Coordinates of C-alpha atoms and ligand atoms in Angstrom, one line a residue:
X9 CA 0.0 0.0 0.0
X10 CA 3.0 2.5 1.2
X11 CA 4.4 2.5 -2.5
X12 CA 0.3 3.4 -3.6
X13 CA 0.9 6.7 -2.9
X14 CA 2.1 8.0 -5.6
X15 CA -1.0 6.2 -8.0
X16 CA -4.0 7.5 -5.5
X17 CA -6.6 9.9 -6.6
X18 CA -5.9 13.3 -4.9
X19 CA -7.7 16.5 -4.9
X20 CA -6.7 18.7 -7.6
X21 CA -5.9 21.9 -5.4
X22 CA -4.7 20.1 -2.3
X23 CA -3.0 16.7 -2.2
X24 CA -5.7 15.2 0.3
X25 CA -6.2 12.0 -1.3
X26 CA -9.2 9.6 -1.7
X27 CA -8.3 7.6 1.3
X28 CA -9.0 10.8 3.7
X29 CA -11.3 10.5 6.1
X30 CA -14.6 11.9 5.1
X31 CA -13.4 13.5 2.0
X32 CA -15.4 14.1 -1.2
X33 CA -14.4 15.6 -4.4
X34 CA -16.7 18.3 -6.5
X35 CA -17.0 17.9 -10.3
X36 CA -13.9 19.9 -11.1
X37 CA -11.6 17.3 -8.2
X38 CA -11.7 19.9 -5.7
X39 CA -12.3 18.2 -2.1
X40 CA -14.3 19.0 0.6
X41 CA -11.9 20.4 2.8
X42 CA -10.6 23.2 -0.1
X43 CA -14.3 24.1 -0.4
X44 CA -15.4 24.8 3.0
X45 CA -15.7 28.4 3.2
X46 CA -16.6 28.6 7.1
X47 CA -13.8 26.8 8.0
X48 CA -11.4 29.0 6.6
X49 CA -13.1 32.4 7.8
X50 CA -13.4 30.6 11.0
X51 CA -9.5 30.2 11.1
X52 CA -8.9 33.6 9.9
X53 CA -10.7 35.2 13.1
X54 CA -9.2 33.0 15.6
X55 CA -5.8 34.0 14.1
X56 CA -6.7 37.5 14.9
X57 CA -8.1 36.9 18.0
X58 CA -4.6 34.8 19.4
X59 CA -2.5 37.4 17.7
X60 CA -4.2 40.2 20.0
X61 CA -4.5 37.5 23.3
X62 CA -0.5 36.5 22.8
X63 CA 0.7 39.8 22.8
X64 CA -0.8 40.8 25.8
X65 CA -0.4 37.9 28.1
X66 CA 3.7 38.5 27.2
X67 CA 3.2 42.3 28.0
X68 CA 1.7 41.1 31.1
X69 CA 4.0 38.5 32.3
X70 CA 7.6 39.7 30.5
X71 CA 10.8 39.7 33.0
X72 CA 8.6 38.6 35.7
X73 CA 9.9 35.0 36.2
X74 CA 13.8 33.2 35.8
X75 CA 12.5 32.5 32.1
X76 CA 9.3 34.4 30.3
X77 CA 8.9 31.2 28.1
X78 CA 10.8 27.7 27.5
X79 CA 10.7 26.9 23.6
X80 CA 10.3 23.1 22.5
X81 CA 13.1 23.3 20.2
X82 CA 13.3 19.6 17.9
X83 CA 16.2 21.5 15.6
X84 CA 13.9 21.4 12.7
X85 CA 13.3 24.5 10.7
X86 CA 9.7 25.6 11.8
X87 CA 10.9 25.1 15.8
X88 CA 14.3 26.9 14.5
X89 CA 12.4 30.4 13.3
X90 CA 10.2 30.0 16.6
X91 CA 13.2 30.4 18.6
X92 CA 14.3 33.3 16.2
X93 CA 10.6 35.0 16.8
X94 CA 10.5 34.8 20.5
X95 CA 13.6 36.1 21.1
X96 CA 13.8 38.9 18.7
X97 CA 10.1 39.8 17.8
X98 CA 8.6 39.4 21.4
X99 CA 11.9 40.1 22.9
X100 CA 11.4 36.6 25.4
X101 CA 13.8 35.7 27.8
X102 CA 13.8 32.0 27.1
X103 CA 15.2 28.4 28.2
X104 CA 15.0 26.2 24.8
X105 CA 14.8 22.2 25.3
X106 CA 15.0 19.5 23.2
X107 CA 14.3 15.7 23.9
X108 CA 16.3 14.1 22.6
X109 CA 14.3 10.6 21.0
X110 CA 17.4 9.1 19.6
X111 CA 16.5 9.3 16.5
X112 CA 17.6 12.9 16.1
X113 CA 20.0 13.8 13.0
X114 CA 23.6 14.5 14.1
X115 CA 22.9 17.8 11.3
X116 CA 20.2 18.3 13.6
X117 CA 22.4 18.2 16.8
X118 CA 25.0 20.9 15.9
X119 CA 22.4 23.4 14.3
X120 CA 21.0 23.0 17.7
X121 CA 23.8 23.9 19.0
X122 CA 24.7 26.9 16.6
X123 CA 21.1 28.6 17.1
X124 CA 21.2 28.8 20.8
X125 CA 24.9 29.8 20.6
X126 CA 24.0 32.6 18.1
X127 CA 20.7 33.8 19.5
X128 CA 22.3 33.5 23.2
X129 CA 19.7 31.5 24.9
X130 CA 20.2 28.7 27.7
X131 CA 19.6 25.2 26.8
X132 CA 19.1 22.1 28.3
X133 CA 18.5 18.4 26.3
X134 CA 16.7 15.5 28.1
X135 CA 17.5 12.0 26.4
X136 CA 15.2 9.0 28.0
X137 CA 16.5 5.5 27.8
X138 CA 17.1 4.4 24.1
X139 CA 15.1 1.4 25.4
X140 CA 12.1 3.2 26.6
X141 CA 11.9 5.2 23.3
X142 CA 12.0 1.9 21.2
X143 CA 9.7 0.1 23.1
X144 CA 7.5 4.0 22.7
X145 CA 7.4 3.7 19.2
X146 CA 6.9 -0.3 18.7
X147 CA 3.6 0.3 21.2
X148 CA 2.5 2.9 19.5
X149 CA 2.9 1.1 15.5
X150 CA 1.3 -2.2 17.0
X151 CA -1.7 -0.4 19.1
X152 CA -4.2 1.5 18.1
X153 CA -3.6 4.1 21.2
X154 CA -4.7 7.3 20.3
X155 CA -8.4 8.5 18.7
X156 CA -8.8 8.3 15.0
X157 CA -9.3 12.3 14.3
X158 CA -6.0 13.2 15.9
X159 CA -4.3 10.7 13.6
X160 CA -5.7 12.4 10.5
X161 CA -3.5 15.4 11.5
X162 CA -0.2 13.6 13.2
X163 CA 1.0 9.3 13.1
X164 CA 1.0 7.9 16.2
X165 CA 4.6 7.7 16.7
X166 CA 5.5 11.5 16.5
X167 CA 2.1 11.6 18.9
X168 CA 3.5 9.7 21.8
X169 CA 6.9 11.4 20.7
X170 CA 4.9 15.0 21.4
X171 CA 3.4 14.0 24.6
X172 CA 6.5 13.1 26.0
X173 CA 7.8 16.4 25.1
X174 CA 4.3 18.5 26.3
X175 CA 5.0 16.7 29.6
X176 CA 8.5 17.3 29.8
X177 CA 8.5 20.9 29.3
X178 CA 5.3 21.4 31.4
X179 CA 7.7 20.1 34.4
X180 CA 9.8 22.1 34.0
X181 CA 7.6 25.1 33.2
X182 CA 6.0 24.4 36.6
X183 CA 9.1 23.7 38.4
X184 CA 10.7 27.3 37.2
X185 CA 7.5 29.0 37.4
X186 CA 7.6 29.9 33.8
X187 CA 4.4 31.4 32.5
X188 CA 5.0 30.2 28.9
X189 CA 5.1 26.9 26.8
X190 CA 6.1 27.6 23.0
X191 CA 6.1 25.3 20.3
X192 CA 6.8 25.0 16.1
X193 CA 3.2 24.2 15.4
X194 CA 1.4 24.9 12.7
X195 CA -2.1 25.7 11.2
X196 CA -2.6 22.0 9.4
X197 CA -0.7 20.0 12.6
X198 CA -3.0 21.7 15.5
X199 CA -6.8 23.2 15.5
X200 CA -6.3 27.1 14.7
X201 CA -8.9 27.0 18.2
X202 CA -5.2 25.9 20.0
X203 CA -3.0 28.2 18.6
X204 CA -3.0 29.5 22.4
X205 CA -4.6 27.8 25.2
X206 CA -4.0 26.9 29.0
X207 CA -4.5 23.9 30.2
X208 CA -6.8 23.2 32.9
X209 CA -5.2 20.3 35.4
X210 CA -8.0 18.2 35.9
X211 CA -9.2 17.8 32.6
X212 CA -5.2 17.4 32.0
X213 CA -5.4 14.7 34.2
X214 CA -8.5 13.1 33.3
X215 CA -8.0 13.1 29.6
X216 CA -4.7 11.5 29.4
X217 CA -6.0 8.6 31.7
X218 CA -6.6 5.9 29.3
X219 CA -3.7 6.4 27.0
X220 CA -1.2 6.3 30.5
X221 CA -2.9 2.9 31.5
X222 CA -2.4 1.7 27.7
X223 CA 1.3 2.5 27.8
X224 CA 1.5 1.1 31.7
X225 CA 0.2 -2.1 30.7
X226 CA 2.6 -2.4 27.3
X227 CA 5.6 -1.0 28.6
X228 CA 6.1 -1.5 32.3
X229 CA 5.6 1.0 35.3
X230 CA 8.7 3.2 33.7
X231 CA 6.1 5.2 31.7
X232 CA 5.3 7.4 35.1
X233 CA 9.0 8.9 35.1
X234 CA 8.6 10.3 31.5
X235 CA 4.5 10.7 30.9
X236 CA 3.3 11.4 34.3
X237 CA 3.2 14.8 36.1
X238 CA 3.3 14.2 40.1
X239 CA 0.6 15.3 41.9
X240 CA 2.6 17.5 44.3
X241 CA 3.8 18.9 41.4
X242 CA 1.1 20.1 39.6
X243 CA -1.2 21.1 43.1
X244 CA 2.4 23.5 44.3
X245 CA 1.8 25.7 41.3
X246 CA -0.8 28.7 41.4
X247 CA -1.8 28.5 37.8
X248 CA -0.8 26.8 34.4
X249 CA 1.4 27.9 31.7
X250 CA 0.0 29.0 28.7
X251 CA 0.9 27.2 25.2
X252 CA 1.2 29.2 22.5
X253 CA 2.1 28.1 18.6
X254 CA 3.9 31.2 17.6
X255 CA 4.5 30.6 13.8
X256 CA 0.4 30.0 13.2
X257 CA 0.4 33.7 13.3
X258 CA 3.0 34.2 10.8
X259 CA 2.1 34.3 6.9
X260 CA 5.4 33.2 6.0
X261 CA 6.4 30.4 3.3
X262 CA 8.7 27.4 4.0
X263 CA 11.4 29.1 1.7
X264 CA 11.1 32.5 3.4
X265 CA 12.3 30.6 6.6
X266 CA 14.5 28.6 5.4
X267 CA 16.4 32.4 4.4
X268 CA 15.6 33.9 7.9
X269 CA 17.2 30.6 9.5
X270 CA 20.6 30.5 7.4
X271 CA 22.6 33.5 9.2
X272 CA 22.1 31.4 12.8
X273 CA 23.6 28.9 11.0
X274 CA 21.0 26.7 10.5
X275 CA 21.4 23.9 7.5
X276 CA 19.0 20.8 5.7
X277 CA 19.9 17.5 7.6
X278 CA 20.5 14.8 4.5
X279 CA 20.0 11.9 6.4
X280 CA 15.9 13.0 6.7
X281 CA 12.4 12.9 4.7
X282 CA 10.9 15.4 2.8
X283 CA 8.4 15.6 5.6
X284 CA 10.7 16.0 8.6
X285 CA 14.6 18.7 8.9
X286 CA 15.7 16.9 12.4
X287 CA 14.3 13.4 13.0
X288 CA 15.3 10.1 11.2
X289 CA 12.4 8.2 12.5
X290 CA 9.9 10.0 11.1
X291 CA 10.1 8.2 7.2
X292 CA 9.3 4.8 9.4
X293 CA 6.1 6.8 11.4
X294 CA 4.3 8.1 8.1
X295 CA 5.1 4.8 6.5
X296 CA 3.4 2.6 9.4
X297 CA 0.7 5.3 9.3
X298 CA 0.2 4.6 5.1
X299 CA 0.2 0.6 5.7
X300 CA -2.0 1.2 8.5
X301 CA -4.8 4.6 7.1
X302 CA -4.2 4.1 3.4
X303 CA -2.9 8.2 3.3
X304 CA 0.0 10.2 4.7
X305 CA 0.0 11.6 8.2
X306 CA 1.2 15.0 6.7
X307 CA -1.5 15.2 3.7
X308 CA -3.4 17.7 5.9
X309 CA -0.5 19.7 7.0
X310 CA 0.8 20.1 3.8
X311 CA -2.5 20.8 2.2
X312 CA -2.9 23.6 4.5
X313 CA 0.1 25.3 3.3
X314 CA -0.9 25.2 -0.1
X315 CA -4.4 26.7 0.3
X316 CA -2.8 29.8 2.3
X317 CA -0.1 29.9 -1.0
X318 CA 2.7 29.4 1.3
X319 CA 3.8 26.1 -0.4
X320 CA 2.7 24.6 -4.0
X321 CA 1.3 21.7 -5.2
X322 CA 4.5 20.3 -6.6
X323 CA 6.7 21.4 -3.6
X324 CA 4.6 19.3 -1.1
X325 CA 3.6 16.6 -3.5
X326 CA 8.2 16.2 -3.8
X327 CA 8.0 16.2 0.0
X328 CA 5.3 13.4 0.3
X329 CA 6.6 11.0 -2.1
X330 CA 10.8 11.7 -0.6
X331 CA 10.5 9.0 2.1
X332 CA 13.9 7.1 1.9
X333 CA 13.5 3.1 1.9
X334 CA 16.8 3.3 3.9
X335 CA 15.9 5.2 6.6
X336 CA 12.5 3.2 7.3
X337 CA 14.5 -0.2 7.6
X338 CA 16.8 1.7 9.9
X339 CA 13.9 2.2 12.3
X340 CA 12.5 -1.3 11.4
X341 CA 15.7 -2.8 12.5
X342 CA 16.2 -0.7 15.5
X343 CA 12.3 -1.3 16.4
X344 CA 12.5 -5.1 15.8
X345 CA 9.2 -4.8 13.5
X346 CA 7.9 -5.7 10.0
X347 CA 5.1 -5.3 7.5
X348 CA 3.0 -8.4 9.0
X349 CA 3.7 -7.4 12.5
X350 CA 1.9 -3.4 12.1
X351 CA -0.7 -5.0 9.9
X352 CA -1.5 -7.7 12.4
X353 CA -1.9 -4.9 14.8
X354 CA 0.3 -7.3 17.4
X355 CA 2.6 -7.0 19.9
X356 CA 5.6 -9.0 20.1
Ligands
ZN85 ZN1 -8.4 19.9 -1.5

């Protein structure tokens, strides 16, 4: 099915294709999606709306704490210009972190280490066991964890990969008392109703319930020490930190930040998809995610950025189909899995 990709009927403005959830195509090939007018004034307000919100809470809360915000910073390009907008267009005083999943590029690594050298900001990377990761990511392409409408927008690898990395940097947000969570999000990966939002703790709690158990019951009572937020914690803290997806406000195209990223430094990995600029499992997630859907896990994403003209058809069409065989055995080796296993929905 994974080389089908390239042979499936797509819309003819987007590149959702057929085996979209809930897609239909007009007379002309245009989907669904590309002709729903509501949702796109919809977005379009609450992109005003965060723009006004976000620059106020930062007026309000700037120099107030050890750090105004701690940036979840993967190394990739979008997380890259993030870093580059909060310290120089909202003038942030910030701790960047990365989690390390080891899978991340070495490329990856030192442009890492030459943005936070050249913007000046502290950093600090948190690697869990190489053995807890692996045994993440075979859990998460055996089971069916998460709920079907957030895997239209993410696979469930990067999912579990982003939860670890929400709960991280919530610690430490909590333990430093720093008001702000920033991330590289954008419009396509997350709701434009969560471009900024603040978590409330028992709906936190409550919410994340049945995925902890699955993960408990897979992977051993390990999971607490990287997906699990004490309760002492999280009742010592007046009020939450607010997360905010800073580049869902920018109209900016992917080439335009590739240009604002170069003078930190900042250069393409080779040794990643067309999908991904920092992590070398990610070819192996949107391939278990095409065996296992029938569509890419970045269809939407991508198709987002070519109805706001910020990418064309052809650019993200070259980006879908460039998902190296090499690096997906890599992670099938590493993971222990093959074909039958994901498709059997098993676990070893
Ligand atoms: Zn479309």
């Amino acid at each position: 099915m994974h080389n089908n990709i390239k042979n499936v009927k797509r819309c003819t403005k987007c590149i959702l294709s057929a085996n979209f959830p809930r897609i239909k195509f007009d007379e002309k090939g245009v989907c669904n999606f590309c002709n729903n007018e509501l949702l796109h004034s919809t977005e379009q307000e609450d992109i005003t709306s965060a723009t006004l919100e976000v620059q106020k809470l930062f007026d309000d809360k700037r120099g107030k704490s050890e750090y105004d915000a701690i940036v979840c910073y993967s190394g990739g390009k979008d997380s890259t210009y993030t870093l580059k907008l909060a310290v120089e267009k909202y003038k942030l005083n910030i701790l960047s972190f990365t989690l390390d999943n080891g899978f991340i590029s070495p490329v990856a690594f030192k442009n890492i280490e030459k943005v936070v050298t050249a913007l000046g900001v502290d950093h600090i990377t948190y690697r869990p066991s190489y053995e807890f990761m692996k045994g993440l990511y075979r859990v998460s392409s055996l089971e069916n964890i998460y709920n079907p409408k957030t895997l239209t927008r993410i696979s469930s690898n990067c999912n579990s990969c982003i939860s670890i990395i929400n709960i991280t940097s919530l610690k430490i947000a909590l333990e430093k008392r720093i008001p702000f969570i920033l991330a590289g999000f954008t419009l396509g990966q997350i709701p434009s109703n969560t471009i900024y939002y603040q978590n409330n703790y028992e709906f936190f709690k409550e919410s994340r319930k049945p995925i902890l158990d699955k993960f408990k019951s897979e992977i051993g009572p390990e999971v607490s020490r990287y997906m699990e937020i004490s309760e002492d914690l999280l009742k010592s803290s007046e009020s939450f930190p607010h997360n905010i997806n800073l580049l869902c406000m920018e109209d900016i195209t992917e080439n335009e930040i590739l240009e604002k990223i170069k003078p930190l430094g900042w250069i393409k990995p080779g040794d990643v998809d067309g999908c991904s600029t920092n992590c070398r499992i990610n070819s192996f997630n949107n391939y278990v995610h095409t065996l296992k859907f029938g569509y890419s896990p970045y269809e939407l994403e991508l198709s987002h950025l070519i109805r706001k003209n910020l990418l064309s058809r052809e650019e993200a069409l070259e980006k879908l189909f460039d998902q190296p065989e090499d690096q997906i055995n890599y992670a099938k080796s590493e993971l222990k899995l093959d074909e039958n296993q994901i498709l059997k929905n098993k676990v070893v």
